[in-house]
mmCIF file of C-alpha atoms and ligand atoms in Angstrom:
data_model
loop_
_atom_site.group_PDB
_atom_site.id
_atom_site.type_symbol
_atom_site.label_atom_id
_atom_site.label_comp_id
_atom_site.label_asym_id
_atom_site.label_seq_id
_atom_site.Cartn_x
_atom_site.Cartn_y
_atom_site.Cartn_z
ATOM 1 C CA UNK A 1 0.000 0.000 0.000
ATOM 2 C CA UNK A 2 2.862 2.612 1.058
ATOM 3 C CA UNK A 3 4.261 1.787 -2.545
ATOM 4 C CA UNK A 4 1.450 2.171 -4.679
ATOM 5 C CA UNK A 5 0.758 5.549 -2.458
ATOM 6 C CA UNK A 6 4.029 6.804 -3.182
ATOM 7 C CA UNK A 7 3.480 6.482 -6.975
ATOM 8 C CA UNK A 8 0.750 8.909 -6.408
ATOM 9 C CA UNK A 9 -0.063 12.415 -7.048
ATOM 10 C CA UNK A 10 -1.900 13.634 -4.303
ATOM 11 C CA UNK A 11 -2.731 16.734 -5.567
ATOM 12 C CA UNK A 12 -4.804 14.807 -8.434
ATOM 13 C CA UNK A 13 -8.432 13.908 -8.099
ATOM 14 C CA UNK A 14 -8.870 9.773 -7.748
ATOM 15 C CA UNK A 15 -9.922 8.234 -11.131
ATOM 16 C CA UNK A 16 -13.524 9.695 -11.078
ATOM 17 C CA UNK A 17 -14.553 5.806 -12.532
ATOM 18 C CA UNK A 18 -12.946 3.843 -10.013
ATOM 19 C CA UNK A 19 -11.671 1.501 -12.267
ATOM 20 C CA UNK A 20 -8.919 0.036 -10.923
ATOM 21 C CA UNK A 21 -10.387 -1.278 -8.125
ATOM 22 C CA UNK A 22 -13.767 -1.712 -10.028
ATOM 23 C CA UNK A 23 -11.536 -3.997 -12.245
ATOM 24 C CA UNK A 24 -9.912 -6.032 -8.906
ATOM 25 C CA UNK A 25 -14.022 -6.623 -7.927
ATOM 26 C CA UNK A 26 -14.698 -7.987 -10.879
ATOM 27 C CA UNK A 27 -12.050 -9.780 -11.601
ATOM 28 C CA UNK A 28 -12.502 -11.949 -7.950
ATOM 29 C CA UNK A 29 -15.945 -12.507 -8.971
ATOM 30 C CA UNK A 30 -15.664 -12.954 -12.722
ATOM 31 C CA UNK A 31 -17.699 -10.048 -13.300
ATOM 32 C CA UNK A 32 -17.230 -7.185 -15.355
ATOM 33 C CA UNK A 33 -16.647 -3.476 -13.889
ATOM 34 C CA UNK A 34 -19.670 -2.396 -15.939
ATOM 35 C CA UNK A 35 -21.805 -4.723 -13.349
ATOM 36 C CA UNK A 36 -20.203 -2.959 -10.476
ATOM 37 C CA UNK A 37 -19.815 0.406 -8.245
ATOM 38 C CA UNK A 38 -17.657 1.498 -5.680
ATOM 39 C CA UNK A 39 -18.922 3.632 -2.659
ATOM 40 C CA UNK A 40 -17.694 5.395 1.207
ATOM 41 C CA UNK A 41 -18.876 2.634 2.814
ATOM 42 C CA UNK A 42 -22.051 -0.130 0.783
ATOM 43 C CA UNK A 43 -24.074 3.126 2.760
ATOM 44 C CA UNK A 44 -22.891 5.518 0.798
ATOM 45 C CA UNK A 45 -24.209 2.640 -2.216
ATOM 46 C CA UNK A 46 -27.640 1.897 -0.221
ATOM 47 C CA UNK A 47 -28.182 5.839 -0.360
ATOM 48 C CA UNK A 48 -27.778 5.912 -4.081
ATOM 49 C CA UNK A 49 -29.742 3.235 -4.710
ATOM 50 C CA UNK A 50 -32.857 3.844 -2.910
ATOM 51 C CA UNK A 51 -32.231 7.908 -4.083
ATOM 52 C CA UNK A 52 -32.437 5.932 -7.547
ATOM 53 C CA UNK A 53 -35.310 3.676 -6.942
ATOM 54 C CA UNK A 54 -37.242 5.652 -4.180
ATOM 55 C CA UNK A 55 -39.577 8.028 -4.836
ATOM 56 C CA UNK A 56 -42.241 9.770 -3.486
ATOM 57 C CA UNK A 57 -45.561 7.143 -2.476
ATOM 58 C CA UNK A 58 -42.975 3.971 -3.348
ATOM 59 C CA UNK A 59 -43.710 1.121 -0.920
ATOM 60 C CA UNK A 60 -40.679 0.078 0.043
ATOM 61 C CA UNK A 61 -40.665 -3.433 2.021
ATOM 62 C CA UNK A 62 -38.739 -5.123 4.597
ATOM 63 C CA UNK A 63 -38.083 -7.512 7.609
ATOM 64 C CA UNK A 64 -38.339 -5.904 11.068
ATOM 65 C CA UNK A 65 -35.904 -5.451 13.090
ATOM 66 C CA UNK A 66 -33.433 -5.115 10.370
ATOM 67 C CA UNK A 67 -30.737 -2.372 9.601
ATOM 68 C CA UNK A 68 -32.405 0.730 10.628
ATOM 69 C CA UNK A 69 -30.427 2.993 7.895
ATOM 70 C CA UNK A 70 -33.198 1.464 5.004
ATOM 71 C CA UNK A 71 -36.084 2.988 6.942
ATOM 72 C CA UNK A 72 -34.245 5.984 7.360
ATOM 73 C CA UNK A 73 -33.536 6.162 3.735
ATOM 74 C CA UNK A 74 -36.600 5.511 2.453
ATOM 75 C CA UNK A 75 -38.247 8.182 4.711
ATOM 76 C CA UNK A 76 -35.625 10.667 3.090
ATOM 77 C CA UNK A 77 -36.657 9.845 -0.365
ATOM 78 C CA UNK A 78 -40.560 9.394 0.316
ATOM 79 C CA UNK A 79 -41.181 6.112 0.379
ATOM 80 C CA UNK A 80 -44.011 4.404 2.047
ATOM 81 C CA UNK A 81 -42.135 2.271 4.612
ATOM 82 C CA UNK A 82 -43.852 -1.134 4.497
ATOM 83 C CA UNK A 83 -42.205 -3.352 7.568
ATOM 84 C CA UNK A 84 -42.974 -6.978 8.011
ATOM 85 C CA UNK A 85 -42.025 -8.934 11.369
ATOM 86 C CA UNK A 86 -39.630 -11.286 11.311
ATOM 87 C CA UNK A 87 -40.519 -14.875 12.313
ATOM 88 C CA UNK A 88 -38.383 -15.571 15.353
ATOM 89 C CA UNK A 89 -39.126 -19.278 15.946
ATOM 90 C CA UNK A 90 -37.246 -20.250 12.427
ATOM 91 C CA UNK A 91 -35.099 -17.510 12.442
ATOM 92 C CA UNK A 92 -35.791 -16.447 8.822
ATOM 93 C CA UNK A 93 -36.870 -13.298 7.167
ATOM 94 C CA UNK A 94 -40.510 -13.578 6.419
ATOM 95 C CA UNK A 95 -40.769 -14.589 3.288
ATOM 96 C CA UNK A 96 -44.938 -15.066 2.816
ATOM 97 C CA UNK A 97 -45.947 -11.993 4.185
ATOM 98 C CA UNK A 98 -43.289 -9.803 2.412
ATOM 99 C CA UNK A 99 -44.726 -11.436 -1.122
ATOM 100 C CA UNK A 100 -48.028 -11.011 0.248
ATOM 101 C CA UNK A 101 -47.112 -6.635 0.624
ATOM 102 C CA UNK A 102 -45.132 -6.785 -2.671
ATOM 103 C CA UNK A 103 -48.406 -8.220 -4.760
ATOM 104 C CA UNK A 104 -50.851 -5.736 -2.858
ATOM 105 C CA UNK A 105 -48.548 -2.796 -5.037
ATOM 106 C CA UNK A 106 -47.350 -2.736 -8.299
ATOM 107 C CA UNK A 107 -44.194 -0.870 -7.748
ATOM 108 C CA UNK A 108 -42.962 -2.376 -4.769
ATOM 109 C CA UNK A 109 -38.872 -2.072 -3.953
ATOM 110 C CA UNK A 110 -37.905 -4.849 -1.820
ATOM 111 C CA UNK A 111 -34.708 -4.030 1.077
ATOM 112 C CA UNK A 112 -33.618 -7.103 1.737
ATOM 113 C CA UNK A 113 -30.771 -7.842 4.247
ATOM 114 C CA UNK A 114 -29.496 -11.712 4.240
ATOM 115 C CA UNK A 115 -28.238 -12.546 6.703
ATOM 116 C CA UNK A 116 -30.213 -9.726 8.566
ATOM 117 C CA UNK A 117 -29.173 -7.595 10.507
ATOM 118 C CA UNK A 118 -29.757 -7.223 13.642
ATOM 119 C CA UNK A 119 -31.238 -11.070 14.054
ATOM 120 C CA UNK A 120 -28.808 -13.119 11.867
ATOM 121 C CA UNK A 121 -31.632 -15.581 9.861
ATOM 122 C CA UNK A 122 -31.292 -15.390 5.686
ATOM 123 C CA UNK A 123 -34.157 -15.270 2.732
ATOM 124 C CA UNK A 124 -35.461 -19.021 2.908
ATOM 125 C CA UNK A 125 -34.500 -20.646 -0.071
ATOM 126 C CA UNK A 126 -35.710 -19.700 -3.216
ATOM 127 C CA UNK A 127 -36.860 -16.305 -1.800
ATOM 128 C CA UNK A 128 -34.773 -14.218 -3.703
ATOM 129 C CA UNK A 129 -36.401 -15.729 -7.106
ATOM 130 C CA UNK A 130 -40.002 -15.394 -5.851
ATOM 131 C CA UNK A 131 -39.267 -11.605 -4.800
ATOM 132 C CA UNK A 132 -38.385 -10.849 -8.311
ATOM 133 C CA UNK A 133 -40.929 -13.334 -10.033
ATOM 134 C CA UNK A 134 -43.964 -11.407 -7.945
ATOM 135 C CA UNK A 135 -42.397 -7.902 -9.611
ATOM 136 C CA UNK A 136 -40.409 -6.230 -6.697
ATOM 137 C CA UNK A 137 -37.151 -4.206 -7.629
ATOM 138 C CA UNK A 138 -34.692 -5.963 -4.839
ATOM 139 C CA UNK A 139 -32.197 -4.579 -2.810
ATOM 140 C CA UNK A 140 -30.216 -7.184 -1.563
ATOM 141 C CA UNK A 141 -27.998 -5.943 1.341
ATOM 142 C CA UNK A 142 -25.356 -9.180 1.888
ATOM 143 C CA UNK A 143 -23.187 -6.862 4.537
ATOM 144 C CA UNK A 144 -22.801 -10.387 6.407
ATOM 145 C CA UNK A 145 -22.675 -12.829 3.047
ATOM 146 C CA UNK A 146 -19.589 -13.838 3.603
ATOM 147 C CA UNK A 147 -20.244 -15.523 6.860
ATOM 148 C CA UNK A 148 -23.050 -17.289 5.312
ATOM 149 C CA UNK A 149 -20.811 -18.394 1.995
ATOM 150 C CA UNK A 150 -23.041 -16.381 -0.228
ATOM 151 C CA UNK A 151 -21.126 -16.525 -3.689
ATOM 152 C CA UNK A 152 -20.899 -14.866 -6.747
ATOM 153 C CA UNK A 153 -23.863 -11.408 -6.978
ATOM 154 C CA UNK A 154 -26.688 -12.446 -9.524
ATOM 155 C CA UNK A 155 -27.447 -10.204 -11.945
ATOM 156 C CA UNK A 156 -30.722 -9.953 -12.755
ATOM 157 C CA UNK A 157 -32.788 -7.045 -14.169
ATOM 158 C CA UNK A 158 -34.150 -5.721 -11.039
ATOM 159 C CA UNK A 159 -31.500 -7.015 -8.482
ATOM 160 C CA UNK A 160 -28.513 -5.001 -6.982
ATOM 161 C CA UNK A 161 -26.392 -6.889 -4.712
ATOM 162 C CA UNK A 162 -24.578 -4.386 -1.747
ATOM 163 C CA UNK A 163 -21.774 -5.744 -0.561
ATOM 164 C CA UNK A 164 -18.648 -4.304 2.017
ATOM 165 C CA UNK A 165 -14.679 -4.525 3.054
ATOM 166 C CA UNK A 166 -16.522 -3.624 6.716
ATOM 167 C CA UNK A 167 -17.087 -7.215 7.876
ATOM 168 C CA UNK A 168 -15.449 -10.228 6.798
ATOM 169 C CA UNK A 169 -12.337 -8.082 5.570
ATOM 170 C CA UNK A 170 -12.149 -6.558 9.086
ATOM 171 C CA UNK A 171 -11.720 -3.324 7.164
ATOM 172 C CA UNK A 172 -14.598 -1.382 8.402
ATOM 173 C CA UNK A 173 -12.582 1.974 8.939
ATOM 174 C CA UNK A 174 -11.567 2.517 5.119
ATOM 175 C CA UNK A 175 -15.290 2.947 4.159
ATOM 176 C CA UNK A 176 -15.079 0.708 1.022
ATOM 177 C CA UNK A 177 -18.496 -0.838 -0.025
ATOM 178 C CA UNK A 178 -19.425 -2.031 -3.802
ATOM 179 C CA UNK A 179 -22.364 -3.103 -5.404
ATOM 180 C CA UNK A 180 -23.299 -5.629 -8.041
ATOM 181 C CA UNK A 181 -25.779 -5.126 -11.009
ATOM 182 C CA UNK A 182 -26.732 -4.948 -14.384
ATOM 183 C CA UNK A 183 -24.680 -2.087 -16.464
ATOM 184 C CA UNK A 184 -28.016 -0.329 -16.949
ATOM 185 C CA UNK A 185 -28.553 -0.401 -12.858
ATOM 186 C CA UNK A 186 -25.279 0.889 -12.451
ATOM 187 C CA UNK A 187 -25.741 3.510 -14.595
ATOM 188 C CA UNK A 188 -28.910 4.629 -13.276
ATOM 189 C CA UNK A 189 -27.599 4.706 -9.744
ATOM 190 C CA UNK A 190 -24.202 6.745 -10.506
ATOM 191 C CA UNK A 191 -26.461 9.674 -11.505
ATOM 192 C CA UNK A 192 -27.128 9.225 -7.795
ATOM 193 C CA UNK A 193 -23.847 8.913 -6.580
ATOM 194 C CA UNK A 194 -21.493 11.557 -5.626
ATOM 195 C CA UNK A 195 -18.337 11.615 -7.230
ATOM 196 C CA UNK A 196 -15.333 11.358 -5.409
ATOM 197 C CA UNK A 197 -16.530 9.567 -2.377
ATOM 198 C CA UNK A 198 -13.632 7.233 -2.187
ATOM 199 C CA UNK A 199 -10.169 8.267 -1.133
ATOM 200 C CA UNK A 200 -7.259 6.826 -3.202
ATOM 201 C CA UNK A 201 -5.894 5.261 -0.050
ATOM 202 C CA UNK A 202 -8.856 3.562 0.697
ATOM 203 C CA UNK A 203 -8.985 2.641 -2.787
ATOM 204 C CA UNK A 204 -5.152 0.574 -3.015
ATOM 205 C CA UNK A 205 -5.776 -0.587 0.341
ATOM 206 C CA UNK A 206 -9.084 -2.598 -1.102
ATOM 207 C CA UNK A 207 -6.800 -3.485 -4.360
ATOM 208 C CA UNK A 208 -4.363 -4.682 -2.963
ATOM 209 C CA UNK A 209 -6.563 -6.696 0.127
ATOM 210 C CA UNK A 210 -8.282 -8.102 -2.740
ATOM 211 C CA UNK A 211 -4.636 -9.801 -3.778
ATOM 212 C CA UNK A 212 -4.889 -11.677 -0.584
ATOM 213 C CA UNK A 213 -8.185 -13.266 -0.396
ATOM 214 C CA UNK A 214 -6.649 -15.715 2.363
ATOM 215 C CA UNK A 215 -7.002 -13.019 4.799
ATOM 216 C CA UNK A 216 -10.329 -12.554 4.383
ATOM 217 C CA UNK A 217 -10.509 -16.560 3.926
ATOM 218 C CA UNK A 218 -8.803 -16.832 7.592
ATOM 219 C CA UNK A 219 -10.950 -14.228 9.074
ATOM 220 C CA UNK A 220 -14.204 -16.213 8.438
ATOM 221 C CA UNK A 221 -13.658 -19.124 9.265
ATOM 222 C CA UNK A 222 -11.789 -18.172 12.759
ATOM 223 C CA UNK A 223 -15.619 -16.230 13.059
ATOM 224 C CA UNK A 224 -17.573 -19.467 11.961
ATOM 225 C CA UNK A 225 -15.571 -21.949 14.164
ATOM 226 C CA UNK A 226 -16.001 -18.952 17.593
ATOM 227 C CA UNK A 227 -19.417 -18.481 16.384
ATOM 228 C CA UNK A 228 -20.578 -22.308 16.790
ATOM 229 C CA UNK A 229 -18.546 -22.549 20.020
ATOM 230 C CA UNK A 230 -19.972 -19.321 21.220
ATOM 231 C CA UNK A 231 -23.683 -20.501 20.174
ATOM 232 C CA UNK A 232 -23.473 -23.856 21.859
ATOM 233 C CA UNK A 233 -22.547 -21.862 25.180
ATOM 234 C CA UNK A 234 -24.923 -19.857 24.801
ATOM 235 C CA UNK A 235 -27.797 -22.393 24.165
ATOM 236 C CA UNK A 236 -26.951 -23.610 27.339
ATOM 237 C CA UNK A 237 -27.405 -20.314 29.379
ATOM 238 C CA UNK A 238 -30.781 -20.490 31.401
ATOM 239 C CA UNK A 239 -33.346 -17.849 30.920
ATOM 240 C CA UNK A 240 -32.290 -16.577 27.532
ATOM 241 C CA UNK A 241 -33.466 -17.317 23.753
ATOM 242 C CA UNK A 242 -30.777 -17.345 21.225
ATOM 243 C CA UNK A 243 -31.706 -17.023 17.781
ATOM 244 C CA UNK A 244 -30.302 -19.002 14.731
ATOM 245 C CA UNK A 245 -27.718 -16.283 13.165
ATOM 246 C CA UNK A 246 -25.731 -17.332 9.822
ATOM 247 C CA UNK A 247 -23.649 -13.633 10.591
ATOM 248 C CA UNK A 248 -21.223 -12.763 12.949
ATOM 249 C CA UNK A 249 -23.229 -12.347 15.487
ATOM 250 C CA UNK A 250 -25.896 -13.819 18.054
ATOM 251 C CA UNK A 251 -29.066 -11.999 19.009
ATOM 252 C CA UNK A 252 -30.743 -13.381 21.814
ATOM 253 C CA UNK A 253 -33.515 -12.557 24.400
ATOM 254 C CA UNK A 254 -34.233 -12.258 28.069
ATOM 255 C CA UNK A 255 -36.616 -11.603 30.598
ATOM 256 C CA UNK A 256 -34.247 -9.458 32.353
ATOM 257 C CA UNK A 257 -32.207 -6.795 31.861
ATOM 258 C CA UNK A 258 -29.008 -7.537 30.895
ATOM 259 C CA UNK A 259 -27.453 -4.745 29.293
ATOM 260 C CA UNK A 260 -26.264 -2.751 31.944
ATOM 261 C CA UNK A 261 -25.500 -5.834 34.557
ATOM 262 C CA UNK A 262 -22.758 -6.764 31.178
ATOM 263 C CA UNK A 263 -21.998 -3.537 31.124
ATOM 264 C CA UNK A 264 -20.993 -3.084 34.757
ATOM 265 C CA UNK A 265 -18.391 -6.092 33.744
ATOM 266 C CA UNK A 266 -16.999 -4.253 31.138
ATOM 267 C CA UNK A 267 -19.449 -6.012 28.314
ATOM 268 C CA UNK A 268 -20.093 -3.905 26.081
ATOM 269 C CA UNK A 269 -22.906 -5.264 23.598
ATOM 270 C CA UNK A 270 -25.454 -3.960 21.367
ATOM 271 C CA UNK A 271 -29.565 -3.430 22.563
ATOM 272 C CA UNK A 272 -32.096 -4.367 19.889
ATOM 273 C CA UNK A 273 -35.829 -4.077 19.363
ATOM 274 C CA UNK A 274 -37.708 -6.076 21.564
ATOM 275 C CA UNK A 275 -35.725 -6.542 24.819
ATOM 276 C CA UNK A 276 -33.196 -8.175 22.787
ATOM 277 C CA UNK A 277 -29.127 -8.173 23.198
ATOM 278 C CA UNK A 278 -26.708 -8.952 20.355
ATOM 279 C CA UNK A 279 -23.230 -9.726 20.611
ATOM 280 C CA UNK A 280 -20.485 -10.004 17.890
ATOM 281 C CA UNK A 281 -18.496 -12.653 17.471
ATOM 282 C CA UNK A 282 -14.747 -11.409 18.774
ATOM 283 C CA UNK A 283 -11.622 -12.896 19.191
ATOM 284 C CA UNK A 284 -11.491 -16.343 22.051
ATOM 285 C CA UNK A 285 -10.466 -14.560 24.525
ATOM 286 C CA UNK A 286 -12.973 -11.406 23.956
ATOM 287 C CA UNK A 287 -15.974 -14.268 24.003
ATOM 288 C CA UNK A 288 -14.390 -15.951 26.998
ATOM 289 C CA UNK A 289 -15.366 -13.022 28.766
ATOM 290 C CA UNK A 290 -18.641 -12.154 27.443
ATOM 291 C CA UNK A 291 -19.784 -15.956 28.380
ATOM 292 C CA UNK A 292 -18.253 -15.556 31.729
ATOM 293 C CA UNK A 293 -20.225 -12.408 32.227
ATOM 294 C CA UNK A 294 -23.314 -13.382 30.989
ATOM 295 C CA UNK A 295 -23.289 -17.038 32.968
ATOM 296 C CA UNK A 296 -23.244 -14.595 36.080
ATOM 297 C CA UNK A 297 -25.898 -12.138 35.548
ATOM 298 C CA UNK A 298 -28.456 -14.107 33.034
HETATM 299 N N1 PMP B 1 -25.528 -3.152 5.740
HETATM 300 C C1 PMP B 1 -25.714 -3.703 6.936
HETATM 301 C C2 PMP B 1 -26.775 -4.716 7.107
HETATM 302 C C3 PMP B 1 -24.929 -3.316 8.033
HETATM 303 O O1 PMP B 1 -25.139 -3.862 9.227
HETATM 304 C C4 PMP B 1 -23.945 -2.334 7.841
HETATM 305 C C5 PMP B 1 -23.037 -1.850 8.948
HETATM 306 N N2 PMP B 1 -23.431 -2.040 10.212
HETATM 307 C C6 PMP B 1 -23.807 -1.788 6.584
HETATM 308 C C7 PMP B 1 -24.594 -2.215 5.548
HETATM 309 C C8 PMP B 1 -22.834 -0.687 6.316
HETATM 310 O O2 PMP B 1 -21.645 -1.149 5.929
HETATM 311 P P1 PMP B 1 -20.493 -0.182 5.367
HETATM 312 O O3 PMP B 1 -19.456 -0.154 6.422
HETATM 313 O O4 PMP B 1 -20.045 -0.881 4.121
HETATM 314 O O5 PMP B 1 -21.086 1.145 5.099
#
């Protein structure tokens, strides 16, 4: 990285297309940098889209809880916010009553976040073909694919595919996110996009990351292997409800209130809707201590 940042001139704008590192994308995923764009962070990417997609009186539909930026977004462009709740005995996102929403409109965008954040559960199988088959536009936020081995970004005439160096990568503080689509999606969304949103160190950091795929590799499956150790624990804590998570990271529930008894042992974890907790998979040692914590005050 020093090297290729030493070749350049930082007085120059980046390359306003991207292409280098559109190019490295591609390349990993046998794509073509026409299918793909480059954003501050798959945010900056969500933004653009639904600013694309959005407008005023569009029913936008989606899983709740689930990343709270969508709803957000949507409001901001217009949208009729259309949330459907999850089903937390299988874990999934609801499949039935989302197609149920999209057929009641015939415009509907579909947000879909798989695995979802904050409760971990994908799109059932086959969900993905009967959102587009029952006419939604889908926006398919896969943050967390990587933890759930989600492969190469379909493209499909209404699909994008948002996807980030944030997670698996462990390279949430460049603010590199990309997205996957047809050329005539991409084009339609960088009308949307501001120019310029990613930094040129940010940018060879990502290319040359994308050289070493075994780091990313490494990171996952250290996550999976804590993950299923961590879940197993947890399953056998009394008094809480963990749901099935293909992310990294377990939401559960409780009766009581656990947040601040964690936090008064130095756990720091995440409240969610409904009197639920998450926690992010760390390193051993970091989920050594959340277990020990939590076995004392659950
Ligand atoms: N999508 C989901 C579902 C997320 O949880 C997050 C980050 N918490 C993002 C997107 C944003 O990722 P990025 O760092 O690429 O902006």
């Amino acid at each position: 990285v020093l090297a290729r940042m030493a070749e350049r001139p930082w007085n120059r704008y980046p390359d306003f297309e991207s292409i280098a590192l559109r190019t490295a994308i591609a390349n990993a995923y046998g794509l073509t940098a026409e299918n793909i764009l480059v954003g501050n962070g798959s945010n900056e990417l969500l933004a653009a889209a639904i600013g694309a997609f959005v407008g005023p009186g569009t029913p936008v539909v989606f899983a709740r809880p689930t990343f709270a930026l969508y709803e957000k977004l949507v409001t901001i462009a217009g949208g009729l916010a259309v949330p459907i709740d999850f089903d937390p005995d299988s874990g999934l996102l609801p499949l039935e009553d989302m197609l149920s929403a999209i057929r009641k409109y015939d415009n509907a965008v579909a947000i879909v976040c798989s695995p979802n954040n904050p409760t971990g559960g994908v799109l059932p199988a086959g969900g993905l073909v009967a959102l587009l088959d029952n006419g939604a536009m889908v926006l398919l936020d896969e943050a967390y694919g990587d933890f759930a081995q989600s492969g190469v970004p379909a493209l499909l005439d209404r699909l994008v595919t948002f996807r980030t160096f944030s997670k698996a990568w462990g390279l949430a503080a460049l603010r590199v996110g990309w997205l996957a689509s047809t050329a005539e999606n991409c084009r339609e969304i960088r009308k949307v996009k501001l120019p310029y949103s990613l930094n040129v160190i940010s940018e060879a950091i990502a290319e040359v990351a994308l050289e070493h795929p075994g780091i990313r590799d490494r990171n996952v499956a250290y996550i999976l292997s804590e993950r299923e150790r961590l879940f197993a624990a947890m399953q056998r804590v009394p008094r809480i409800r963990v749901f099935p998570t293909q992310a990294n990271f377990i939401t559960f529930r409780s009766e009581r209130k656990l947040f601040d008894a964690l936090c008064r042992r130095g756990i720091l974890i995440r409240e969610v809707a409904g009197g639920c907790l998450r926690v992010s998979v760390g390193t051993r040692e970091e989920n050594d201590a959340f277990l020990a914590a939590l076995k004392e005050v659950a």
